[in-house]
């Protein structure tokens, strides 16, 4: 106590250093809080990215399935049209032959 009374300038230096230490401590606490918040946001972003990747994979899979389904449907339609044309050609041929076509029986 006696020392404090005899050397007040050193006490004020110690107080100034303590004040700066407290300021630095406050800044560091604030920085740590920001880093933690940023880490949470990064984790949220990673989760959203994973969800988006999964959705993209599902979209690609469904698109491929739909493309294959439409290809088969198109093939069936072409076959039906071809069959209908063949039946129509046979009907026309038979009509021509049986209604007086002289070239059909030879």
PDB file of C-alpha atoms in Angstrom, residues 14-29:
ATOM      1  CA  UNK A  14      -0.840  -0.580 -14.790  1.00  0.00           C
ATOM      2  CA  UNK A  15      -4.422   0.669 -14.990  1.00  0.00           C
ATOM      3  CA  UNK A  16      -3.877   1.786 -18.598  1.00  0.00           C
ATOM      4  CA  UNK A  17      -2.397  -1.603 -19.504  1.00  0.00           C
ATOM      5  CA  UNK A  18      -5.291  -3.370 -17.757  1.00  0.00           C
ATOM      6  CA  UNK A  19      -7.751  -1.190 -19.685  1.00  0.00           C
ATOM      7  CA  UNK A  20      -6.078  -2.090 -22.987  1.00  0.00           C
ATOM      8  CA  UNK A  21      -6.073  -5.788 -22.036  1.00  0.00           C
ATOM      9  CA  UNK A  22      -9.806  -5.567 -21.309  1.00  0.00           C
ATOM     10  CA  UNK A  23     -10.420  -3.829 -24.643  1.00  0.00           C
ATOM     11  CA  UNK A  24      -8.456  -6.502 -26.503  1.00  0.00           C
ATOM     12  CA  UNK A  25     -10.336  -9.171 -24.570  1.00  0.00           C
ATOM     13  CA  UNK A  26     -13.681  -7.627 -25.569  1.00  0.00           C
ATOM     14  CA  UNK A  27     -12.607  -7.469 -29.221  1.00  0.00           C
ATOM     15  CA  UNK A  28     -11.486 -11.106 -29.125  1.00  0.00           C
ATOM     16  CA  UNK A  29     -14.770 -12.229 -27.537  1.00  0.00           C
TER      17      UNK A  29
END
